[in-house]
Tab-separated table of C-alpha atoms in Angstrom:
chain	number	residue	atom	x	y	z
C	1	MET	CA	23.328	17.976	22.575
C	2	THR	CA	25.915	17.116	20.137
C	3	ASP	CA	25.644	14.625	17.279
C	4	LEU	CA	28.893	12.771	16.772
C	5	PHE	CA	28.766	10.138	14.242
C	6	ALA	CA	31.915	10.448	12.238
C	7	ALA	CA	35.751	10.976	12.901
C	8	ALA	CA	38.826	12.550	12.160
C	9	LEU	CA	41.932	10.360	12.002
C	10	PRO	CA	44.215	9.893	15.080
C	11	GLY	CA	46.539	12.836	15.767
C	12	GLU	CA	44.450	15.325	13.697
C	13	LEU	CA	42.811	17.082	16.762
C	14	PRO	CA	44.588	18.853	19.711
C	15	HIS	CA	42.611	16.978	22.250
C	16	GLY	CA	44.294	15.734	25.687
C	17	ASP	CA	44.275	12.381	26.866
C	18	THR	CA	41.274	13.088	29.095
C	19	ALA	CA	38.829	14.167	26.368
C	20	PRO	CA	36.002	12.027	25.501
C	21	LEU	CA	36.204	9.531	22.953
C	22	ALA	CA	33.497	11.073	21.027
C	23	ASP	CA	35.100	14.427	21.182
C	24	LEU	CA	38.511	12.743	19.865
C	25	LEU	CA	36.423	11.415	16.833
C	26	ARG	CA	34.595	14.847	16.097
C	27	PRO	CA	34.799	15.120	12.233
C	28	THR	CA	36.745	18.118	10.608
C	29	SER	CA	35.094	17.890	7.192
C	30	LEU	CA	32.095	16.526	5.396
C	31	GLY	CA	34.296	13.942	3.720
C	32	GLU	CA	34.693	12.373	7.154
C	33	VAL	CA	31.171	11.900	7.751
C	34	VAL	CA	29.955	8.408	7.596
C	35	GLY	CA	26.418	7.035	6.965
C	36	GLN	CA	24.953	9.994	5.003
C	37	ASP	CA	26.655	9.846	1.611
C	38	HIS	CA	23.249	10.510	-0.043
C	39	LEU	CA	23.593	14.121	1.395
C	40	THR	CA	27.302	14.803	1.901
C	41	SER	CA	28.787	13.439	-1.395
C	42	PRO	CA	29.331	15.466	-4.149
C	43	GLU	CA	26.074	14.434	-5.931
C	44	GLY	CA	24.116	14.823	-2.718
C	45	ALA	CA	22.037	17.915	-1.763
C	46	ILE	CA	24.365	19.228	0.754
C	47	GLY	CA	27.486	18.338	-1.276
C	48	ARG	CA	26.116	20.478	-4.233
C	49	MET	CA	25.377	23.389	-1.761
C	50	VAL	CA	28.969	23.503	-0.431
C	51	SER	CA	30.337	23.226	-4.091
C	52	ALA	CA	28.237	26.259	-5.023
C	53	GLY	CA	29.148	27.981	-1.911
C	54	LYS	CA	25.892	29.020	-1.146
C	55	LEU	CA	23.474	27.290	1.634
C	56	ALA	CA	19.632	27.116	1.581
C	57	SER	CA	17.800	26.956	4.868
C	58	MET	CA	17.222	23.418	5.647
C	59	ILE	CA	15.658	20.945	8.255
C	60	LEU	CA	17.574	17.888	9.131
C	61	TRP	CA	15.337	15.169	10.055
C	62	GLY	CA	16.550	11.832	11.283
C	63	PRO	CA	16.962	9.420	14.285
C	64	PRO	CA	19.319	10.427	17.391
C	65	GLY	CA	23.013	10.007	16.758
C	66	THR	CA	23.090	10.301	13.032
C	67	GLY	CA	25.021	13.454	12.764
C	68	LYS	CA	22.533	16.494	12.545
C	69	THR	CA	24.454	18.799	14.738
C	70	THR	CA	27.890	17.660	13.255
C	71	ILE	CA	26.860	18.511	9.792
C	72	ALA	CA	25.489	21.865	10.759
C	73	ARG	CA	28.792	22.924	12.479
C	74	LEU	CA	30.747	21.662	9.315
C	75	LEU	CA	28.396	23.449	6.934
C	76	ALA	CA	29.146	26.728	8.559
C	77	ASP	CA	32.921	26.276	8.208
C	78	ALA	CA	32.745	24.935	4.557
C	79	VAL	CA	31.007	28.200	3.345
C	80	GLY	CA	32.377	30.665	5.800
C	81	LEU	CA	29.293	31.341	7.715
C	82	ARG	CA	29.196	32.541	11.439
C	83	PHE	CA	27.761	29.734	13.634
C	84	GLU	CA	25.356	30.227	16.263
C	85	SER	CA	23.412	27.428	18.153
C	86	ILE	CA	20.621	27.164	20.392
C	87	SER	CA	18.552	24.349	21.646
C	88	ALA	CA	14.764	24.425	21.522
C	89	VAL	CA	14.520	22.619	24.850
C	90	PHE	CA	16.394	25.287	26.758
C	91	SER	CA	15.708	28.594	24.991
C	92	GLY	CA	12.789	30.971	24.784
C	93	VAL	CA	11.769	34.084	22.994
C	94	ALA	CA	14.643	36.405	24.839
C	95	ASP	CA	17.025	33.913	23.562
C	96	LEU	CA	15.896	34.225	20.032
C	97	LYS	CA	15.691	38.077	20.069
C	98	ARG	CA	19.410	38.037	21.190
C	99	VAL	CA	20.367	35.459	18.583
C	100	PHE	CA	18.537	37.580	15.760
C	101	ALA	CA	19.987	40.851	16.948
C	102	ALA	CA	23.588	39.552	17.075
C	103	ALA	CA	22.826	38.109	13.442
C	104	ARG	CA	21.669	41.598	12.152
C	105	GLU	CA	24.858	43.260	13.617
C	106	ALA	CA	27.003	40.702	12.034
C	107	ALA	CA	25.146	41.283	8.802
C	108	LYS	CA	26.033	44.858	8.853
C	109	LEU	CA	29.600	43.940	8.865
C	110	GLY	CA	29.069	41.649	5.878
C	111	GLN	CA	29.027	38.481	8.068
C	112	ARG	CA	26.125	36.083	7.383
C	113	THR	CA	24.987	33.716	10.216
C	114	LEU	CA	24.222	30.181	10.159
C	115	LEU	CA	21.611	29.510	13.114
C	116	PHE	CA	21.507	25.876	14.123
C	117	VAL	CA	18.428	25.089	16.102
C	118	ASP	CA	18.423	21.582	17.864
C	119	GLU	CA	15.065	20.022	18.504
C	120	ILE	CA	13.312	22.708	16.436
C	121	HIS	CA	10.167	20.963	16.674
C	122	ARG	CA	9.963	21.811	20.373
C	123	PHE	CA	9.156	25.561	19.678
C	124	ASN	CA	5.613	26.223	19.416
C	125	ARG	CA	3.689	27.662	16.418
C	126	ALA	CA	4.266	31.347	17.196
C	127	GLN	CA	8.047	30.938	17.993
C	128	GLN	CA	8.448	29.038	14.873
C	129	ASP	CA	6.781	31.813	12.765
C	130	GLY	CA	9.310	34.105	14.405
C	131	PHE	CA	12.095	32.722	12.055
C	132	LEU	CA	10.228	33.863	9.001
C	133	PRO	CA	11.238	37.372	8.581
C	134	TYR	CA	15.032	36.765	9.265
C	135	VAL	CA	15.082	33.848	6.881
C	136	GLU	CA	13.441	35.663	4.363
C	137	ASP	CA	15.654	38.698	4.329
C	138	GLY	CA	18.771	36.743	4.536
C	139	THR	CA	19.781	37.711	8.094
C	140	ILE	CA	20.300	34.038	9.018
C	141	THR	CA	20.438	30.651	7.170
C	142	LEU	CA	18.416	28.231	9.438
C	143	ILE	CA	19.335	24.793	9.802
C	144	GLY	CA	17.001	23.044	12.160
C	145	ALA	CA	17.396	19.624	13.644
C	146	THR	CA	14.459	17.377	14.541
C	147	THR	CA	13.886	13.735	15.358
C	148	GLU	CA	10.020	14.027	14.570
C	149	ASN	CA	8.233	14.209	11.295
C	150	PRO	CA	8.287	17.797	10.027
C	151	SER	CA	4.974	17.532	8.389
C	152	PHE	CA	3.400	17.075	11.874
C	153	GLU	CA	5.662	19.183	13.842
C	154	LEU	CA	6.498	22.383	11.970
C	155	ASN	CA	4.494	25.240	10.457
C	156	ALA	CA	3.739	24.908	6.825
C	157	ALA	CA	5.076	28.587	6.523
C	158	LEU	CA	8.427	27.468	7.798
C	159	LEU	CA	8.707	24.292	5.766
C	160	SER	CA	7.975	26.199	2.519
C	161	ARG	CA	11.220	28.236	3.346
C	162	ALA	CA	13.297	25.431	4.083
C	163	GLN	CA	14.494	21.968	2.341
C	164	VAL	CA	13.752	19.027	4.430
C	165	LEU	CA	16.713	16.528	4.215
C	166	VAL	CA	16.253	13.094	5.776
C	167	LEU	CA	19.246	11.477	7.602
C	168	HIS	CA	19.265	7.747	7.609
C	169	ARG	CA	19.978	5.509	10.738
C	170	LEU	CA	23.533	4.360	10.599
C	171	ASP	CA	23.815	0.921	8.993
C	172	ALA	CA	26.120	-1.881	10.218
C	173	ALA	CA	29.047	-0.738	7.743
C	174	ALA	CA	28.880	2.897	9.067
C	175	LEU	CA	28.906	1.772	12.795
C	176	ASP	CA	31.667	-0.545	12.206
C	177	GLU	CA	33.625	2.277	10.400
C	178	LEU	CA	33.140	4.282	13.686
C	179	LEU	CA	34.600	1.363	15.744
C	180	HIS	CA	37.661	1.303	13.725
C	181	ARG	CA	38.237	4.906	13.859
C	182	ALA	CA	37.870	4.729	17.654
C	183	GLU	CA	40.437	2.038	17.637
C	184	ARG	CA	42.927	3.981	15.667
C	185	VAL	CA	42.625	6.673	18.066
C	186	GLU	CA	43.144	4.452	21.219
C	187	GLU	CA	45.872	2.561	19.126
C	188	ARG	CA	44.357	-0.847	20.383
C	189	SER	CA	41.410	-3.087	19.545
C	190	LEU	CA	38.321	-3.381	21.388
C	191	PRO	CA	38.258	-6.312	23.676
C	192	LEU	CA	35.710	-8.212	21.790
C	193	THR	CA	35.252	-11.463	19.980
C	194	ALA	CA	34.090	-11.165	16.298
C	195	ASP	CA	30.463	-12.292	17.634
C	196	ALA	CA	30.410	-9.840	20.300
C	197	ARG	CA	31.526	-6.895	18.056
C	198	THR	CA	28.576	-7.738	15.721
C	199	ALA	CA	26.317	-7.936	18.914
C	200	LEU	CA	27.651	-4.434	20.112
C	201	ILE	CA	27.066	-2.881	16.562
C	202	ALA	CA	23.531	-4.365	16.670
C	203	SER	CA	22.873	-2.908	20.261
C	204	ALA	CA	23.336	0.605	18.998
C	205	ASP	CA	20.336	0.367	16.794
C	206	GLY	CA	21.991	2.931	14.310
C	207	ASP	CA	22.922	5.574	17.050
C	208	GLY	CA	26.487	6.562	16.419
C	209	ARG	CA	26.757	8.312	19.667
C	210	PHE	CA	25.586	5.641	21.594
C	211	LEU	CA	27.924	3.153	20.046
C	212	LEU	CA	30.874	5.350	20.861
C	213	ASN	CA	29.842	5.720	24.482
C	214	GLN	CA	29.755	2.044	24.657
C	215	ALA	CA	33.178	1.719	22.991
C	216	GLU	CA	34.615	4.350	25.647
C	217	THR	CA	33.155	2.034	28.502
C	218	LEU	CA	35.068	-0.939	26.822
C	219	PHE	CA	38.406	0.735	26.469
C	220	SER	CA	38.169	1.772	29.941
C	221	ILE	CA	38.519	-1.782	31.560
C	222	THR	CA	41.181	-4.184	31.658
C	223	ILE	CA	40.233	-7.869	31.076
C	224	ALA	CA	42.286	-11.219	30.320
C	225	GLU	CA	40.389	-12.305	27.436
C	226	PRO	CA	37.815	-10.633	24.980
C	227	PHE	CA	34.309	-10.582	25.790
C	228	ASP	CA	31.825	-12.798	23.997
C	229	PRO	CA	28.230	-11.650	23.333
C	230	ALA	CA	27.035	-13.094	26.763
C	231	ALA	CA	29.748	-11.259	28.798
C	232	LEU	CA	29.334	-8.211	26.524
C	233	SER	CA	25.357	-8.204	27.371
C	234	ALA	CA	25.970	-8.559	31.174
C	235	LEU	CA	28.622	-5.626	31.108
C	236	LEU	CA	26.642	-3.068	28.845
C	237	HIS	CA	22.960	-2.146	28.262
C	238	ARG	CA	21.327	-2.377	24.928
C	239	ARG	CA	20.047	1.055	23.504
C	240	MET	CA	16.209	1.240	23.846
C	241	PRO	CA	14.331	1.615	20.510
C	242	VAL	CA	13.468	5.032	19.481
C	243	TYR	CA	9.657	4.867	20.132
C	244	ASP	CA	7.574	7.922	21.090
C	245	LYS	CA	4.001	6.715	21.980
C	246	ASP	CA	2.501	9.998	20.361
C	247	ARG	CA	4.794	10.532	17.476
C	248	GLU	CA	5.627	9.236	14.018
C	249	GLY	CA	7.434	6.131	15.261
C	250	HIS	CA	4.227	4.929	16.979
C	251	TYR	CA	2.069	5.523	13.911
C	252	ASN	CA	4.680	4.015	11.586
C	253	LEU	CA	4.736	0.561	13.578
C	254	ILE	CA	0.969	0.462	13.974
C	255	SER	CA	0.619	0.875	10.252
C	256	ALA	CA	3.023	-1.673	9.426
C	257	LEU	CA	1.426	-4.168	12.005
C	258	HIS	CA	-2.241	-3.383	10.418
C	259	LYS	CA	-0.741	-3.812	6.859
C	260	SER	CA	1.055	-7.108	7.610
C	261	LEU	CA	-2.221	-8.487	9.112
C	262	ARG	CA	-4.174	-7.391	5.938
C	263	GLY	CA	-1.524	-9.044	3.688
C	264	SER	CA	-1.946	-12.208	5.645
C	265	ASP	CA	1.762	-12.390	6.827
C	266	PRO	CA	1.717	-13.889	10.459
C	267	GLN	CA	5.551	-13.478	10.717
C	268	ALA	CA	5.785	-9.911	9.997
C	269	ALA	CA	2.702	-9.076	11.951
C	270	LEU	CA	4.378	-10.814	15.011
C	271	TYR	CA	7.524	-8.814	14.241
C	272	TYR	CA	5.708	-5.510	14.423
C	273	LEU	CA	3.735	-6.554	17.494
C	274	ALA	CA	6.807	-7.349	19.426
C	275	ARG	CA	8.513	-4.070	18.284
C	276	MET	CA	5.565	-2.151	19.808
C	277	LEU	CA	5.344	-4.118	23.117
C	278	VAL	CA	9.094	-4.334	23.627
C	279	ALA	CA	9.337	-0.612	23.426
C	280	GLY	CA	6.766	-0.011	25.853
C	281	GLU	CA	3.443	0.432	23.985
C	282	GLU	CA	0.408	0.098	26.120
C	283	PRO	CA	-0.975	-3.346	25.309
C	284	LEU	CA	-4.527	-2.185	25.504
C	285	TYR	CA	-3.850	0.218	22.647
C	286	VAL	CA	-2.625	-2.784	20.387
C	287	LEU	CA	-5.711	-4.771	21.515
C	288	ARG	CA	-8.056	-1.831	20.520
C	289	ARG	CA	-6.329	-1.754	17.073
C	290	LEU	CA	-6.468	-5.620	16.624
C	291	VAL	CA	-10.445	-5.549	17.603
C	292	ARG	CA	-10.886	-2.794	14.919
C	293	PHE	CA	-8.984	-4.929	12.471
C	294	ALA	CA	-11.388	-7.919	13.084
C	295	SER	CA	-14.364	-5.925	11.990
C	296	GLU	CA	-12.652	-3.721	9.261
C	297	ASP	CA	-10.449	-6.384	7.426
C	298	ILE	CA	-11.932	-9.672	8.262
C	299	GLY	CA	-15.670	-9.031	9.163
C	300	LEU	CA	-18.023	-12.013	8.440
C	301	ALA	CA	-15.297	-13.702	6.535
C	302	ASP	CA	-14.560	-15.278	9.949
C	303	PRO	CA	-16.791	-14.122	12.543
C	304	GLN	CA	-14.591	-15.772	15.315
C	305	ALA	CA	-11.730	-13.158	14.554
C	306	LEU	CA	-13.791	-10.466	16.769
C	307	ILE	CA	-14.451	-13.056	19.443
C	308	GLN	CA	-10.732	-13.977	19.474
C	309	CYS	CA	-9.595	-10.373	20.029
C	310	LEU	CA	-12.349	-9.723	22.740
C	311	ALA	CA	-11.122	-12.861	24.510
C	312	ALA	CA	-7.638	-11.601	24.218
C	313	LYS	CA	-8.573	-8.280	25.792
C	314	ASP	CA	-10.395	-10.242	28.863
C	315	ALA	CA	-7.423	-12.596	29.132
C	316	TYR	CA	-5.047	-9.593	29.127
C	317	ASP	CA	-7.211	-7.774	31.734
C	318	PHE	CA	-6.960	-10.716	33.928
C	319	LEU	CA	-3.378	-11.862	33.626
C	320	GLY	CA	-1.646	-8.432	33.032
C	321	SER	CA	1.925	-8.363	31.605
C	322	PRO	CA	3.918	-10.483	30.697
C	323	GLU	CA	1.664	-13.525	30.663
C	324	GLY	CA	-1.316	-11.842	29.301
C	325	GLU	CA	0.838	-10.868	26.191
C	326	LEU	CA	0.603	-14.285	25.013
C	327	ALA	CA	-3.281	-13.798	24.589
C	328	ILE	CA	-2.412	-10.868	22.165
C	329	VAL	CA	0.091	-12.799	20.291
C	330	GLN	CA	-2.785	-15.266	19.833
C	331	ALA	CA	-4.949	-12.940	18.383
C	332	CYS	CA	-2.542	-11.419	16.066
C	333	LEU	CA	-1.830	-14.703	14.704
C	334	TYR	CA	-5.573	-15.805	14.298
C	335	LEU	CA	-6.127	-12.362	12.446
C	336	ALA	CA	-3.101	-12.814	10.072
C	337	THR	CA	-4.235	-16.334	9.103
C	338	ALA	CA	-7.808	-15.389	8.828
C	339	PRO	CA	-9.577	-14.953	5.390
C	340	LYS	CA	-9.914	-11.404	4.557
C	341	SER	CA	-12.881	-9.096	3.575
C	342	ASN	CA	-13.741	-5.654	3.842
C	343	ALA	CA	-17.150	-5.879	2.764
C	344	ALA	CA	-18.883	-5.037	6.227
C	345	TYR	CA	-16.482	-2.057	6.378
C	346	ALA	CA	-17.599	-0.837	2.699
C	347	ALA	CA	-21.142	-1.652	3.523
C	348	GLN	CA	-21.032	0.618	6.665
C	349	LYS	CA	-19.710	3.484	4.666
C	350	ALA	CA	-22.268	3.083	2.019
C	351	ALA	CA	-25.125	2.789	4.232
C	352	TRP	CA	-23.804	5.909	6.309
C	353	ARG	CA	-23.581	7.812	3.119
C	354	SER	CA	-27.294	6.982	2.016
C	355	ALA	CA	-28.500	7.736	5.378
C	356	LYS	CA	-27.063	11.096	5.331
C	357	ASP	CA	-28.308	11.716	1.485
C	358	THR	CA	-31.733	10.522	1.996
C	359	GLY	CA	-32.758	12.546	5.173
C	360	SER	CA	-36.038	11.491	6.743
C	361	LEU	CA	-37.831	9.283	4.214
C	362	MET	CA	-40.589	7.096	5.848
C	363	PRO	CA	-40.084	3.533	6.041
C	364	PRO	CA	-43.075	1.388	4.340
C	365	MET	CA	-46.134	1.549	6.255
C	366	THR	CA	-46.334	-2.124	6.617
C	367	ILE	CA	-43.135	-2.394	8.873
C	368	VAL	CA	-43.841	0.772	11.218
C	369	ASN	CA	-44.985	0.356	14.816
C	370	ALA	CA	-48.702	0.992	15.565
C	371	PRO	CA	-48.860	1.434	19.366
C	372	THR	CA	-52.267	3.674	19.193
C	373	LYS	CA	-55.592	3.088	17.921
C	374	LEU	CA	-55.221	6.228	15.724
C	375	MET	CA	-52.084	4.886	14.027
C	376	LYS	CA	-53.611	1.407	13.248
C	377	THR	CA	-56.613	3.390	11.794
C	378	LEU	CA	-54.092	5.393	9.559
C	379	GLY	CA	-52.738	2.004	8.386
C	380	TYR	CA	-49.769	1.743	10.257
C	381	GLY	CA	-48.305	-1.742	10.248
C	382	LYS	CA	-51.171	-3.004	8.000
C	383	GLY	CA	-50.165	-5.884	5.981
C	384	TYR	CA	-46.967	-6.863	7.871
C	385	ALA	CA	-45.939	-10.337	6.835
C	386	TYR	CA	-44.496	-12.012	9.921
C	387	ASP	CA	-41.466	-14.260	8.198
C	388	PRO	CA	-41.520	-17.211	10.697
C	389	ASP	CA	-44.946	-17.912	9.620
C	390	THR	CA	-44.054	-17.771	5.833
C	391	PRO	CA	-42.916	-20.558	3.583
C	392	ASP	CA	-39.182	-21.036	4.032
C	393	GLY	CA	-39.296	-18.614	7.048
C	394	PHE	CA	-39.090	-15.638	4.303
C	395	SER	CA	-41.873	-13.507	3.120
C	396	GLY	CA	-39.854	-11.472	0.375
C	397	ALA	CA	-41.539	-8.240	1.558
C	398	ASN	CA	-40.283	-4.702	0.693
C	399	TYR	CA	-38.583	-2.999	3.610
C	400	TRP	CA	-37.292	0.078	1.630
C	401	PRO	CA	-38.861	3.603	1.666
C	402	ASP	CA	-40.607	4.555	-1.576
C	403	GLY	CA	-38.360	7.404	-2.177
C	404	LEU	CA	-35.208	5.330	-2.083
C	405	GLY	CA	-35.856	1.782	-3.491
C	406	ALA	CA	-33.760	-1.197	-2.593
C	407	GLN	CA	-29.946	-0.703	-2.302
C	408	ASP	CA	-26.958	-3.150	-2.324
C	409	TYR	CA	-24.661	-1.995	0.449
C	410	TYR	CA	-23.240	-5.375	1.633
C	411	THR	CA	-21.669	-7.715	-0.985
C	412	PRO	CA	-20.052	-10.681	0.538
C	413	SER	CA	-16.595	-11.845	-0.525
C	414	PRO	CA	-16.128	-15.327	-1.690
C	415	ARG	CA	-13.963	-16.084	1.108
C	416	GLY	CA	-14.423	-17.916	4.515
C	417	PHE	CA	-17.788	-17.860	6.147
C	418	GLU	CA	-19.048	-15.164	3.809
C	419	ALA	CA	-19.162	-17.654	0.965
C	420	LYS	CA	-22.011	-19.317	2.766
C	421	ILE	CA	-23.721	-15.674	3.440
C	422	ALA	CA	-23.417	-15.160	-0.313
C	423	GLU	CA	-25.346	-18.265	-1.139
C	424	ARG	CA	-28.092	-17.575	1.543
C	425	MET	CA	-28.486	-13.911	0.175
C	426	ALA	CA	-28.721	-15.457	-3.538
C	427	HIS	CA	-31.358	-17.860	-2.243
C	428	TRP	CA	-33.506	-15.143	-0.734
C	429	ASP	CA	-32.955	-12.666	-3.837
C	430	ARG	CA	-34.403	-15.688	-6.031
C	431	LEU	CA	-37.453	-16.301	-3.705
C	432	ARG	CA	-37.923	-12.571	-3.545
C	433	GLY	CA	-38.109	-12.326	-7.041
C	434	GLU	CA	-40.447	-15.225	-7.459
C	435	ARG	CA	-42.836	-13.977	-4.717
C	436	ASN	CA	-42.843	-10.343	-6.100
C	437	SER	CA	-43.124	-11.286	-9.573
C	438	PRO	CA	-46.718	-10.508	-11.399
């Protein structure tokens, strides 16, 4: 698959009238690339390599349609390397062996090879390791392209031998420049109103290739009046957001949702919730995360938060999509606007650590069960104070093992319902101190 996100000017390429628009706009130099100046400018990492006439192996990481393949082809020309290209989707071990053998033969003739591997994350770990000796001895300069986070998808050994360069999704200015170049090639303007042109750029979601394909469709039709946004929407489909449910985009959005909730920003939380559900996320996954948030970040500051989330889960189970999604929205907004406390979460971690550290300490004899006569004879349960029968319904008894002593795991926050809990605990601490004093 070819990334096409920049263009040569009209008349510079010897293509016929039947060539696809994206082919007519294929760039011929790094200077014609749009949207990646942080890499391709003279001060950028790629610009500096080209100026020095020497390329390092690199991984180009970025969304679809941002120019990964294009840059690789231009780099080979810029420094005079032989260009080889394979796709990890369609290639296997035999293809790699063929490429490496050809590169070795070319090296004997003094010609180094730039090997471009599209979708490099699709290769398994063993196949990725196969690149290492050829990269190390200089047989190939490897340029891999991936839409997935290299930290998760590529071997550490391969990453240590290649720079990771991040390509940005194309912004509105870069996409608008592509449309201007397309219009120069076609020698006419797109049949769009100004608002429709803005809508067309927004619909591409940063994907230059998608935008050019849409523009080609518009150039192919004849209409009396330019399209307004409504007419454009009826003719063309909007690009679906990039979202893989088991990959980085998924984790980025759920992290953004969680942190927006924690930061008490209901507007941002609702935005990220919408991003996930519109992109096709499983609503029950989102609900599971909201339930977890209710306990982790709100807890007893507002005990209704957990109830709201479980009610939203029941409502969604009952109604399904799209009607049941409103219940998810309600739960999301409730969590974002509730008082926040991680006191229960912190208490759990502290108690779990203590339980692991203290092993099998015996509880005080007063509070252990005595189901047999022998156990009663041994003193099990002797002296237990039944709290409802004591003054204030509180005995102040000791419930801690002798080898541990009283611990403070849970410290209520001064927010929401926990403020009342803190008052109760302080009251009980005073009573406990009074009743246990000499």
